């Protein structure tokens, strides 16, 4: 049976840290569904359409990647997409403390396992919240975001 994982997030924006986790995951899974969560109560910096187009541009020609949006419980989206695994990145203890209870609840509700991967050390400090702050204040973020042009043009 094909091993399918989903990589959920808001990806506002999709950074080189996210990309690294996906590229590492491609060695483990037959298919990875990048699932952009849509929360109507949340204000995003980059429009959904641009985020989707940007993520697609980062994996052009990669047959094992699909990009979707979803607006439901992550485990329900996984079932709909036929994914038995959730892929997440771990940078530090803060990520660990946040992620483990969610992973345990997801496993208790379903049988979906969460797989954690650690990014390259050079990417540890990349965090979408900080990247947004830099951008909002006029700083350059193209060093942290592949194909930055696709996100803003
Ligand atoms: P978003 O704001 O896009 O939801 P998150 O930070 O929640 O971003 O990202 C979704 C997943 O990506 C999480 O598992 C998170 O740990 C991981 N992630 C985010 N930035 C990095 C990074 N620099 N290196 C590795 N994993 C990362």
Tab-separated table of C-alpha atoms and ligand atoms in Angstrom:
chain	number	residue	atom	x	y	z
A	1	UNK	CA	0.000	0.000	0.000
A	2	UNK	CA	1.190	3.506	-0.818
A	3	UNK	CA	2.509	5.487	2.144
A	4	UNK	CA	0.756	8.845	2.075
A	5	UNK	CA	1.381	11.747	4.425
A	6	UNK	CA	-0.103	15.179	4.729
A	7	UNK	CA	1.813	18.267	5.792
A	8	UNK	CA	-0.731	20.679	7.290
A	9	UNK	CA	-0.122	24.359	8.040
A	10	UNK	CA	-1.169	27.860	7.146
A	11	UNK	CA	2.070	28.558	5.301
A	12	UNK	CA	1.736	32.322	5.523
A	13	UNK	CA	4.262	32.190	3.903
A	14	UNK	CA	5.703	28.777	2.926
A	15	UNK	CA	9.369	29.022	4.012
A	16	UNK	CA	12.593	27.184	3.290
A	17	UNK	CA	12.047	25.459	6.660
A	18	UNK	CA	8.732	23.975	5.482
A	19	UNK	CA	10.324	23.068	2.163
A	20	UNK	CA	13.190	21.234	3.849
A	21	UNK	CA	10.780	19.073	5.873
A	22	UNK	CA	8.881	18.164	2.683
A	23	UNK	CA	12.081	17.321	0.767
A	24	UNK	CA	13.239	15.107	3.622
A	25	UNK	CA	9.756	13.533	3.761
A	26	UNK	CA	9.896	12.679	0.052
A	27	UNK	CA	12.488	10.045	0.943
A	28	UNK	CA	10.032	8.367	3.303
A	29	UNK	CA	6.618	8.679	1.662
A	30	UNK	CA	5.141	7.785	-1.734
A	31	UNK	CA	2.996	10.911	-1.717
A	32	UNK	CA	2.845	14.083	0.359
A	33	UNK	CA	-0.263	16.259	0.396
A	34	UNK	CA	0.587	19.812	1.403
A	35	UNK	CA	-2.644	20.923	3.070
A	36	UNK	CA	-3.199	24.631	3.538
A	37	UNK	CA	-5.631	25.099	6.418
A	38	UNK	CA	-8.217	27.844	5.991
A	39	UNK	CA	-9.558	29.424	9.163
A	40	UNK	CA	-12.189	32.063	8.464
A	41	UNK	CA	-11.480	33.772	11.817
A	42	UNK	CA	-7.824	34.272	10.986
A	43	UNK	CA	-6.329	37.166	9.054
A	44	UNK	CA	-3.590	36.063	6.703
A	45	UNK	CA	-0.849	38.292	5.311
A	46	UNK	CA	-0.564	36.593	1.914
A	47	UNK	CA	-3.783	35.747	-0.003
A	48	UNK	CA	-4.694	32.053	-0.195
A	49	UNK	CA	-4.461	31.911	-4.011
A	50	UNK	CA	-0.928	33.319	-3.926
A	51	UNK	CA	0.154	30.957	-1.163
A	52	UNK	CA	-1.137	27.992	-3.190
A	53	UNK	CA	0.529	29.116	-6.421
A	54	UNK	CA	3.743	29.799	-4.550
A	55	UNK	CA	3.860	26.336	-2.920
A	56	UNK	CA	3.110	24.697	-6.290
A	57	UNK	CA	5.975	26.622	-7.885
A	58	UNK	CA	8.401	25.267	-5.252
A	59	UNK	CA	7.613	21.659	-6.302
A	60	UNK	CA	7.053	22.045	-10.040
A	61	UNK	CA	7.457	18.679	-11.787
A	62	UNK	CA	7.469	16.749	-8.482
A	63	UNK	CA	4.918	13.983	-9.068
A	64	UNK	CA	4.754	12.949	-5.414
A	65	UNK	CA	3.427	16.297	-4.184
A	66	UNK	CA	-0.142	17.599	-4.183
A	67	UNK	CA	-1.297	20.927	-2.764
A	68	UNK	CA	-4.820	21.318	-1.372
A	69	UNK	CA	-6.792	23.596	0.946
A	70	UNK	CA	-8.997	22.418	3.801
A	71	UNK	CA	-11.363	23.824	6.380
A	72	UNK	CA	-12.056	20.998	8.832
A	73	UNK	CA	-10.367	18.865	11.464
A	74	UNK	CA	-6.913	17.836	10.221
A	75	UNK	CA	-7.594	14.123	10.848
A	76	UNK	CA	-10.824	14.347	8.810
A	77	UNK	CA	-8.898	15.905	5.927
A	78	UNK	CA	-6.312	13.087	6.245
A	79	UNK	CA	-9.068	10.459	5.957
A	80	UNK	CA	-10.556	12.219	2.923
A	81	UNK	CA	-7.135	12.310	1.270
A	82	UNK	CA	-6.228	8.725	2.211
A	83	UNK	CA	-3.259	9.829	4.364
A	84	UNK	CA	-2.239	7.586	7.280
A	85	UNK	CA	0.514	9.942	8.428
A	86	UNK	CA	0.836	13.582	9.388
A	87	UNK	CA	4.236	15.113	8.764
A	88	UNK	CA	5.446	17.884	11.086
A	89	UNK	CA	8.737	19.686	11.642
A	90	UNK	CA	10.507	19.949	14.991
A	91	UNK	CA	12.845	22.843	15.675
A	92	UNK	CA	13.042	23.076	19.448
A	93	UNK	CA	11.355	22.152	22.739
A	94	UNK	CA	8.670	24.737	22.094
A	95	UNK	CA	7.635	22.850	18.943
A	96	UNK	CA	7.893	19.569	20.866
A	97	UNK	CA	5.648	20.779	23.709
A	98	UNK	CA	3.092	22.144	21.275
A	99	UNK	CA	3.115	19.229	18.846
A	100	UNK	CA	3.127	16.141	21.080
A	101	UNK	CA	-0.335	16.626	22.699
A	102	UNK	CA	-1.843	17.318	19.258
A	103	UNK	CA	-0.179	14.203	17.830
A	104	UNK	CA	-1.469	12.123	20.771
A	105	UNK	CA	-5.014	13.444	20.364
A	106	UNK	CA	-4.930	12.811	16.626
A	107	UNK	CA	-3.790	9.228	17.283
A	108	UNK	CA	-6.449	8.734	19.937
A	109	UNK	CA	-9.241	9.977	17.621
A	110	UNK	CA	-8.024	7.951	14.632
A	111	UNK	CA	-5.065	5.731	13.921
A	112	UNK	CA	-3.167	8.463	12.178
A	113	UNK	CA	0.477	8.633	13.249
A	114	UNK	CA	2.477	11.858	13.276
A	115	UNK	CA	6.025	11.700	11.946
A	116	UNK	CA	8.434	14.431	13.062
A	117	UNK	CA	11.436	15.477	11.051
A	118	UNK	CA	14.217	17.857	12.051
A	119	UNK	CA	15.286	20.503	9.527
A	120	UNK	CA	18.836	21.423	8.565
A	121	UNK	CA	20.381	23.412	11.420
A	122	UNK	CA	20.662	26.507	9.195
A	123	UNK	CA	16.829	26.578	9.032
A	124	UNK	CA	16.091	26.259	12.761
A	125	UNK	CA	15.459	29.971	13.233
A	126	UNK	CA	13.051	30.340	10.321
A	127	UNK	CA	9.566	30.893	11.638
A	128	UNK	CA	6.613	32.151	9.562
A	129	UNK	CA	5.589	34.644	12.280
A	130	UNK	CA	9.014	36.302	12.302
A	131	UNK	CA	9.189	36.258	8.500
A	132	UNK	CA	5.827	38.068	8.354
A	133	UNK	CA	7.043	40.721	10.809
A	134	UNK	CA	10.206	41.319	8.767
A	135	UNK	CA	8.138	41.636	5.582
A	136	UNK	CA	5.492	43.907	7.140
A	137	UNK	CA	8.247	46.233	8.270
A	138	UNK	CA	9.840	46.457	4.839
A	139	UNK	CA	12.620	43.871	5.288
A	140	UNK	CA	13.749	41.428	2.599
A	141	UNK	CA	12.567	37.827	3.027
A	142	UNK	CA	13.648	36.229	-0.248
A	143	UNK	CA	16.557	34.529	1.559
A	144	UNK	CA	14.041	32.534	3.613
A	145	UNK	CA	11.374	31.847	0.977
A	146	UNK	CA	12.062	29.940	-2.279
A	147	UNK	CA	10.553	31.570	-5.422
A	148	UNK	CA	9.566	34.638	-3.424
A	149	UNK	CA	8.439	36.356	-6.677
A	150	UNK	CA	5.581	33.865	-7.051
A	151	UNK	CA	4.215	34.937	-3.694
A	152	UNK	CA	4.029	38.646	-4.381
A	153	UNK	CA	3.551	39.064	-8.150
B	1	LIG	P1	2.269	27.802	9.683
B	1	LIG	O1	2.277	29.163	10.301
B	1	LIG	O2	2.624	27.757	8.261
B	1	LIG	O3	1.169	26.890	10.130
B	1	LIG	P2	3.828	26.297	11.246
B	1	LIG	O4	5.059	26.918	11.818
B	1	LIG	O5	2.716	25.905	12.142
B	1	LIG	O6	3.540	27.274	10.216
B	1	LIG	O7	4.234	25.158	10.249
B	1	LIG	C1	3.703	23.930	9.978
B	1	LIG	C2	4.774	22.894	10.253
B	1	LIG	O8	6.013	23.330	9.741
B	1	LIG	C3	5.004	22.651	11.735
B	1	LIG	O9	5.233	21.273	11.912
B	1	LIG	C4	6.261	23.399	12.039
B	1	LIG	O10	6.994	22.817	13.103
B	1	LIG	C5	6.996	23.239	10.725
B	1	LIG	N1	7.988	24.283	10.526
B	1	LIG	C6	7.799	25.606	10.437
B	1	LIG	N2	8.969	26.253	10.251
B	1	LIG	C7	9.940	25.297	10.219
B	1	LIG	C8	11.349	25.302	10.089
B	1	LIG	N3	12.040	26.416	9.962
B	1	LIG	N4	11.977	24.126	10.097
B	1	LIG	C9	11.283	22.984	10.261
B	1	LIG	N5	9.967	22.888	10.411
B	1	LIG	C10	9.294	24.030	10.390
